[in-house]
Coordinates of C-alpha atoms and ligand atoms in Angstrom, one line a residue:
M1 CA 5.2 -18.4 22.4
R2 CA 8.5 -19.8 21.4
A3 CA 11.1 -17.7 19.5
A4 CA 14.7 -18.3 18.5
R5 CA 16.5 -15.3 19.8
L6 CA 19.9 -14.0 18.8
E7 CA 21.0 -12.6 22.2
A8 CA 24.6 -11.9 21.3
I9 CA 26.9 -12.8 18.5
R10 CA 27.1 -16.6 18.4
T11 CA 24.4 -16.9 21.1
L12 CA 21.1 -18.1 19.6
A13 CA 18.6 -19.8 21.9
L14 CA 14.9 -20.8 21.9
R15 CA 13.1 -18.8 24.5
E16 CA 9.6 -18.4 25.7
V17 CA 8.5 -14.8 25.0
A18 CA 5.2 -12.9 25.2
K19 CA 3.0 -13.3 22.1
P20 CA 3.1 -9.9 20.4
R21 CA -0.1 -8.0 19.6
P22 CA -0.6 -6.3 16.2
G23 CA -0.5 -2.5 16.4
P24 CA -2.3 -0.3 13.9
G25 CA -1.8 -1.4 10.4
E26 CA -0.1 -4.7 11.5
L27 CA -0.9 -8.3 11.2
L28 CA 0.0 -11.1 13.6
V29 CA 1.0 -14.0 11.4
R30 CA 1.1 -17.6 12.7
V31 CA 4.3 -19.0 11.1
E32 CA 3.8 -22.1 9.1
A33 CA 7.2 -22.4 7.5
V34 CA 10.4 -20.4 7.7
G35 CA 13.6 -21.0 5.7
I36 CA 17.1 -21.0 7.0
C37 CA 19.2 -18.7 4.9
G38 CA 22.9 -18.3 4.5
S39 CA 22.4 -14.8 5.8
D40 CA 21.1 -16.1 9.1
R41 CA 24.5 -17.8 9.6
H42 CA 26.3 -14.6 8.7
M43 CA 24.1 -12.8 11.4
F44 CA 24.8 -15.5 13.9
K45 CA 28.5 -15.0 13.5
G46 CA 28.3 -11.2 13.5
E47 CA 29.3 -10.9 9.9
Y48 CA 26.1 -9.0 9.0
P49 CA 24.7 -6.3 11.3
T50 CA 21.5 -7.0 13.3
A51 CA 19.7 -5.7 16.3
L52 CA 20.5 -7.5 19.6
P53 CA 18.6 -9.2 21.0
V54 CA 16.3 -10.1 18.0
T55 CA 14.3 -13.1 16.7
L56 CA 15.9 -14.2 13.4
G57 CA 14.0 -15.6 10.4
H58 CA 13.2 -13.5 7.3
E59 CA 12.0 -16.2 4.9
F60 CA 8.6 -17.0 6.3
C61 CA 5.0 -17.7 5.3
G62 CA 2.0 -18.3 7.6
I63 CA -1.6 -17.6 8.3
V64 CA -3.0 -14.2 9.4
A65 CA -4.1 -14.8 13.0
E66 CA -5.1 -11.3 14.1
V67 CA -5.3 -7.9 12.4
G68 CA -4.6 -4.5 13.9
E69 CA -6.6 -1.4 13.7
G70 CA -7.0 0.0 10.3
V71 CA -6.0 -3.1 8.4
S72 CA -8.1 -3.3 5.2
R73 CA -6.7 -6.1 3.0
F74 CA -6.8 -9.0 5.5
R75 CA -9.4 -10.2 7.9
G76 CA -7.7 -13.2 9.4
G77 CA -7.3 -16.8 8.0
E78 CA -5.4 -15.8 4.8
R79 CA -2.0 -17.4 4.0
V80 CA 0.6 -14.7 3.4
T81 CA 4.3 -14.3 2.7
G82 CA 6.1 -11.4 4.3
D83 CA 8.5 -9.1 2.5
P84 CA 10.9 -8.6 5.4
N85 CA 12.6 -5.5 4.0
I86 CA 10.8 -2.3 5.2
A87 CA 11.8 1.0 3.5
C88 CA 10.9 4.4 4.8
G89 CA 9.4 5.6 1.5
W90 CA 10.7 9.2 2.0
C91 CA 14.4 9.3 1.7
A92 CA 16.2 10.3 -1.5
R93 CA 16.8 6.7 -2.6
C94 CA 13.2 5.6 -1.9
R95 CA 12.0 8.6 -3.9
E96 CA 14.1 7.6 -6.8
G97 CA 12.5 4.1 -6.7
R98 CA 15.3 2.2 -5.0
P99 CA 13.8 1.1 -1.7
N100 CA 16.5 -1.6 -1.2
L101 CA 18.9 1.3 -0.7
C102 CA 16.7 3.2 1.7
D103 CA 18.7 5.2 4.3
K104 CA 16.5 3.9 7.1
L105 CA 16.0 0.3 5.8
T106 CA 14.9 -2.1 8.5
A107 CA 14.1 -5.8 8.1
I108 CA 12.0 -8.4 9.9
G109 CA 14.2 -11.1 11.2
V110 CA 17.3 -8.7 11.2
F111 CA 16.4 -5.5 13.0
R112 CA 13.0 -6.4 14.3
D113 CA 11.6 -9.8 15.4
G114 CA 11.3 -12.4 12.7
G115 CA 9.9 -15.7 11.8
F116 CA 11.8 -18.3 13.8
A117 CA 8.9 -18.2 16.2
D118 CA 5.3 -19.3 16.6
C119 CA 4.1 -15.9 15.4
V120 CA 5.6 -12.8 13.8
I121 CA 4.3 -9.2 13.4
V122 CA 4.1 -8.0 9.7
P123 CA 3.1 -4.6 8.6
E124 CA 0.1 -4.9 6.2
G125 CA 2.0 -3.4 3.3
Q126 CA 4.7 -6.1 3.7
A127 CA 2.2 -9.0 3.4
Y128 CA 1.4 -10.7 0.1
G129 CA -1.4 -13.2 -0.3
L130 CA -0.7 -16.8 -1.2
P131 CA -3.3 -19.4 -2.2
G132 CA -5.0 -21.3 0.7
D133 CA -4.1 -24.6 -0.9
L134 CA -0.4 -23.8 -1.4
D135 CA 2.2 -26.0 0.4
P136 CA 3.5 -23.6 3.1
L137 CA 7.0 -25.0 2.5
H138 CA 6.8 -23.5 -1.0
G139 CA 5.6 -20.2 0.6
A140 CA 8.9 -20.0 2.4
F141 CA 10.8 -19.6 -0.9
C142 CA 9.1 -16.2 -1.8
E143 CA 11.8 -14.1 -0.1
P144 CA 14.9 -15.7 -1.6
L145 CA 13.2 -16.0 -5.0
A146 CA 12.3 -12.2 -4.8
C147 CA 16.0 -11.5 -4.3
C148 CA 16.9 -13.7 -7.2
L149 CA 14.4 -12.0 -9.5
H150 CA 16.1 -8.7 -8.7
G151 CA 19.4 -10.4 -9.5
L152 CA 18.0 -11.5 -12.9
D153 CA 16.7 -8.0 -13.6
V154 CA 20.1 -6.6 -12.9
A155 CA 21.9 -9.3 -15.0
R156 CA 19.7 -8.6 -18.1
I157 CA 20.2 -12.1 -19.5
Q158 CA 19.2 -12.2 -23.2
P159 CA 17.8 -15.3 -25.0
G160 CA 20.7 -17.3 -26.3
D161 CA 23.2 -16.1 -23.6
S162 CA 25.7 -18.2 -21.8
V163 CA 25.5 -17.9 -18.0
A164 CA 27.8 -19.0 -15.3
V165 CA 26.4 -19.5 -11.8
L166 CA 28.9 -19.8 -9.0
G167 CA 27.6 -21.5 -5.8
G168 CA 25.1 -24.3 -5.8
G169 CA 23.1 -23.3 -2.7
V170 CA 19.4 -22.6 -2.9
I171 CA 20.2 -19.2 -4.5
G172 CA 22.3 -20.6 -7.2
L173 CA 19.8 -23.4 -7.9
L174 CA 17.0 -20.8 -8.2
M175 CA 19.2 -18.7 -10.5
V176 CA 19.8 -21.8 -12.7
Q177 CA 16.0 -22.2 -13.1
L178 CA 15.4 -18.4 -13.7
A179 CA 18.3 -18.3 -16.3
A180 CA 16.8 -21.2 -18.1
R181 CA 13.4 -19.4 -18.2
A182 CA 15.1 -16.3 -19.4
G183 CA 16.3 -18.2 -22.5
A184 CA 19.9 -18.8 -21.6
R185 CA 21.4 -21.3 -24.1
R186 CA 24.3 -22.5 -21.9
I187 CA 24.1 -22.5 -18.1
A188 CA 27.2 -23.7 -16.2
M189 CA 26.9 -24.4 -12.5
V190 CA 30.2 -24.1 -10.5
T191 CA 30.0 -25.7 -7.1
R192 CA 32.0 -28.1 -5.0
Q193 CA 29.5 -30.7 -4.0
P194 CA 28.7 -33.3 -6.6
V195 CA 25.1 -33.7 -5.3
R196 CA 24.5 -30.0 -6.0
R197 CA 26.0 -30.2 -9.4
A198 CA 23.7 -33.1 -10.2
V199 CA 20.6 -31.2 -8.9
A200 CA 21.7 -28.2 -11.0
I201 CA 21.8 -30.3 -14.2
S202 CA 18.3 -31.7 -13.3
L203 CA 17.0 -28.2 -13.0
G204 CA 18.3 -26.9 -16.4
A205 CA 22.1 -26.4 -16.1
T206 CA 23.8 -27.6 -19.2
E207 CA 27.3 -27.9 -17.6
A208 CA 28.4 -28.6 -14.0
I209 CA 31.9 -27.7 -13.0
D210 CA 34.0 -28.7 -10.0
P211 CA 35.9 -25.6 -8.8
A212 CA 38.8 -27.8 -7.7
D213 CA 39.7 -28.3 -11.4
E214 CA 40.9 -25.0 -12.9
P215 CA 37.3 -23.6 -12.9
V216 CA 38.1 -20.6 -15.0
A217 CA 39.5 -22.6 -17.8
A218 CA 36.8 -25.3 -17.5
L219 CA 34.1 -22.7 -17.7
R220 CA 35.7 -21.0 -20.7
D221 CA 35.9 -24.4 -22.4
A222 CA 32.4 -25.2 -21.5
V223 CA 30.7 -22.1 -22.8
G224 CA 33.2 -21.2 -25.6
G225 CA 35.4 -18.4 -24.4
G226 CA 33.7 -16.8 -21.4
A227 CA 30.2 -16.3 -20.2
D228 CA 27.9 -13.5 -21.3
V229 CA 26.7 -13.2 -17.7
V230 CA 28.3 -14.4 -14.5
L231 CA 26.2 -14.7 -11.4
E232 CA 28.3 -14.9 -8.2
C233 CA 26.1 -16.7 -5.7
A234 CA 28.6 -18.2 -3.3
G235 CA 29.7 -15.2 -1.3
V236 CA 33.4 -16.2 -0.9
P237 CA 36.5 -14.4 -2.2
E238 CA 37.5 -17.2 -4.6
T239 CA 34.3 -17.0 -6.5
F240 CA 34.5 -13.2 -6.8
V241 CA 37.9 -13.4 -8.2
Q242 CA 37.2 -16.4 -10.5
G243 CA 33.9 -15.0 -11.6
L244 CA 35.4 -11.8 -12.9
R245 CA 37.8 -13.9 -15.0
M246 CA 34.9 -16.1 -16.3
A247 CA 33.0 -13.3 -18.0
R248 CA 33.7 -12.8 -21.7
R249 CA 35.1 -9.5 -22.9
G250 CA 32.2 -7.0 -22.7
G251 CA 30.2 -9.5 -20.5
A252 CA 28.5 -8.9 -17.2
F253 CA 29.4 -10.0 -13.7
V254 CA 26.7 -9.7 -11.0
L255 CA 27.7 -9.9 -7.3
F256 CA 24.9 -11.5 -5.3
G257 CA 26.6 -13.6 -2.6
V258 CA 27.3 -11.9 0.8
M259 CA 30.9 -11.8 1.9
P260 CA 31.5 -10.8 5.5
A261 CA 31.7 -7.0 5.9
G262 CA 35.3 -5.8 5.7
V263 CA 36.6 -8.7 3.5
A264 CA 38.7 -7.4 0.6
V265 CA 39.6 -9.3 -2.6
P266 CA 42.4 -8.8 -5.1
V267 CA 41.3 -7.6 -8.5
V268 CA 43.2 -6.6 -11.6
P269 CA 41.7 -3.3 -12.7
F270 CA 43.6 -3.4 -16.0
D271 CA 41.8 -6.6 -17.1
L272 CA 38.4 -5.1 -16.0
L273 CA 39.1 -2.0 -18.0
V274 CA 40.3 -3.4 -21.3
N275 CA 37.6 -6.1 -21.2
E276 CA 34.9 -3.5 -20.5
L277 CA 33.1 -5.7 -18.0
R278 CA 29.8 -4.6 -16.8
I279 CA 30.2 -5.2 -13.0
E280 CA 27.0 -4.9 -11.0
S281 CA 25.6 -5.9 -7.6
A282 CA 22.1 -7.0 -6.8
W283 CA 20.9 -6.4 -3.2
L284 CA 17.6 -7.5 -1.8
N285 CA 14.2 -7.5 -3.5
P286 CA 13.0 -4.1 -4.7
F287 CA 9.5 -4.5 -6.2
T288 CA 10.0 -8.2 -6.8
H289 CA 8.1 -9.8 -3.9
Q290 CA 4.8 -9.8 -5.7
R291 CA 6.4 -11.5 -8.8
A292 CA 8.0 -14.1 -6.5
A293 CA 4.7 -14.8 -4.7
D294 CA 2.9 -15.1 -8.1
M295 CA 5.6 -17.6 -9.4
V296 CA 5.5 -19.6 -6.2
A297 CA 1.6 -19.7 -6.3
A298 CA 1.7 -20.8 -9.9
G299 CA 4.2 -23.6 -9.3
T300 CA 6.5 -22.1 -12.0
L301 CA 9.7 -23.4 -10.4
E302 CA 10.8 -26.8 -9.0
L303 CA 11.1 -26.2 -5.3
D304 CA 10.6 -29.6 -3.7
R305 CA 14.0 -30.8 -5.0
L306 CA 15.6 -27.8 -3.1
I307 CA 14.1 -28.8 0.3
S308 CA 16.6 -31.0 2.1
R309 CA 14.7 -31.4 5.4
T310 CA 12.3 -29.8 7.8
I311 CA 13.1 -29.1 11.4
G312 CA 11.2 -27.9 14.5
L313 CA 11.9 -24.6 16.2
D314 CA 13.9 -26.4 18.8
D315 CA 16.5 -27.3 16.2
V316 CA 16.9 -23.8 14.8
P317 CA 19.7 -22.7 17.1
G318 CA 21.8 -25.8 16.3
V319 CA 21.2 -25.6 12.6
V320 CA 21.8 -21.8 12.2
G321 CA 24.8 -22.0 14.6
A322 CA 26.6 -24.7 12.5
P323 CA 28.0 -24.7 9.0
A324 CA 25.5 -26.0 6.4
A325 CA 25.5 -29.8 6.5
A326 CA 27.0 -31.5 3.5
G327 CA 24.2 -32.2 1.0
D328 CA 21.8 -29.7 2.5
I329 CA 20.2 -27.2 0.1
K330 CA 17.3 -25.6 1.9
V331 CA 16.4 -26.4 5.5
I332 CA 12.9 -25.2 6.6
A333 CA 11.7 -24.8 10.1
V334 CA 8.1 -25.7 10.7
P335 CA 6.9 -24.2 14.1
Ligands
NAP1 P1 24.6 -21.2 0.6 O1 23.7 -22.3 0.8 O2 25.8 -21.0 1.5 O3 25.2 -21.5 -0.9 C1 26.4 -21.0 -1.3 C2 27.2 -22.2 -1.9 O4 28.3 -21.7 -2.6 C3 27.8 -23.0 -0.8 O5 26.9 -23.8 -0.1 C4 28.8 -23.8 -1.6 O6 28.3 -25.0 -2.1 C5 29.2 -22.8 -2.7 N1 30.6 -22.5 -2.7 C6 31.3 -22.2 -1.6 N2 32.6 -22.0 -1.9 C7 32.6 -22.2 -3.3 C8 33.7 -22.1 -4.2 N3 34.9 -21.8 -3.9 N4 33.3 -22.3 -5.5 C9 32.1 -22.6 -5.9 N5 31.1 -22.7 -5.0 C10 31.4 -22.5 -3.7 O7 23.9 -19.9 0.5 P2 22.6 -19.5 -0.3 O8 21.4 -19.4 0.6 O9 22.5 -20.3 -1.6 O10 22.9 -18.0 -0.7 C11 24.0 -17.7 -1.5 C12 24.6 -16.4 -1.2 O11 23.7 -15.3 -1.5 C13 24.9 -16.2 0.4 O12 26.1 -15.5 0.5 C14 23.7 -15.4 0.8 O13 24.0 -14.6 2.0 C15 23.5 -14.5 -0.4 N6 22.2 -13.8 -0.5 C16 22.3 -12.6 -1.1 C17 21.1 -11.9 -1.4 C18 21.1 -10.6 -2.1 O14 20.1 -9.9 -2.0 N7 22.2 -10.3 -2.7 C19 19.9 -12.5 -1.0 C20 19.9 -13.8 -0.4 C21 21.1 -14.4 -0.2 P3 29.3 -26.2 -2.4 O15 29.6 -26.8 -1.0 O16 28.6 -27.1 -3.3 O17 30.5 -25.6 -3.0

């Protein structure tokens, strides 16, 4: 079968590899659709740790093709989405109900072979059923949506709140929709590309701000003195620094974007102190994959407008290895 292998930092190539066999408790899933994530680009550049070599691709859905010994919930033929993040279940953090902070956390498409391939191995417990008539392209959104749901849980948006979303990639545009469903009264999207600002407005944002024009002041004008909740979804130093200044006194700032490991940003602790900001981070998808799968199955969110194009596996190395093309929101590979 074909697999897009990260063989070294900045070396990603489509290779012919042996089709894996499912071990006990595992499924072999024939990949139907697999999203390209900003994190794949971080991994390509060595900004996020991975195994090497490894097949990337952690936002996949597909059809169960074979089941290993002892599998009880699937027989073959079902459409599933895989939760790529595999916790040990036994460490101190797992036992306090925080599997995303597991000491031995591993992940499909990061530390074990993932979905930029014709097939992927998924432990049964990581697979969640999707309807047989669901568009598989929608199934590829379960993983990023599950992460966003955790971000929303952490943010604790209240009905009537004002929310600033920094970064109009797929994450930011999912966050806009989730914030609207959580009852936010004002939702301001801050992102550089006009096309993304327009999409954000069409998805429920009430304001769209160009960060080139004094974004902190513009945001404060737009929502009346600072946002109740700021969601940092860009993963760049500027948005971290700006986002902290966009929150109202006593408001919340949630770090969601991934900045390369080791990058430091200047902050002014005095301002954070006297404004009593609630500063949180939201990492991965603890206990949210089922909710995401249910929302995708129910068609709760607008997803088609987030899909810029589909590509074949052949194109994955070129697309992951280049910066996101202007105007692209979500690119999905269809093996
Ligand atoms: P993405 O497509 O790269 O979107 C981020 C967008 O932020 C960029 O495309 C860019 O859009 C915008 N941006 C860049 N600089 C900006 C600036 N100075 N001001 C305002 N906007 C700016 O990535 P994504 O897939 O949506 O993911 C967003 C981030 O979340 C990534 O860092 C990703 O790794 C991370 N992530 C985190 C988790 C988690 O569990 N915490 C899970 C999944 C993803 P414009 O060109 O329009 O400005």
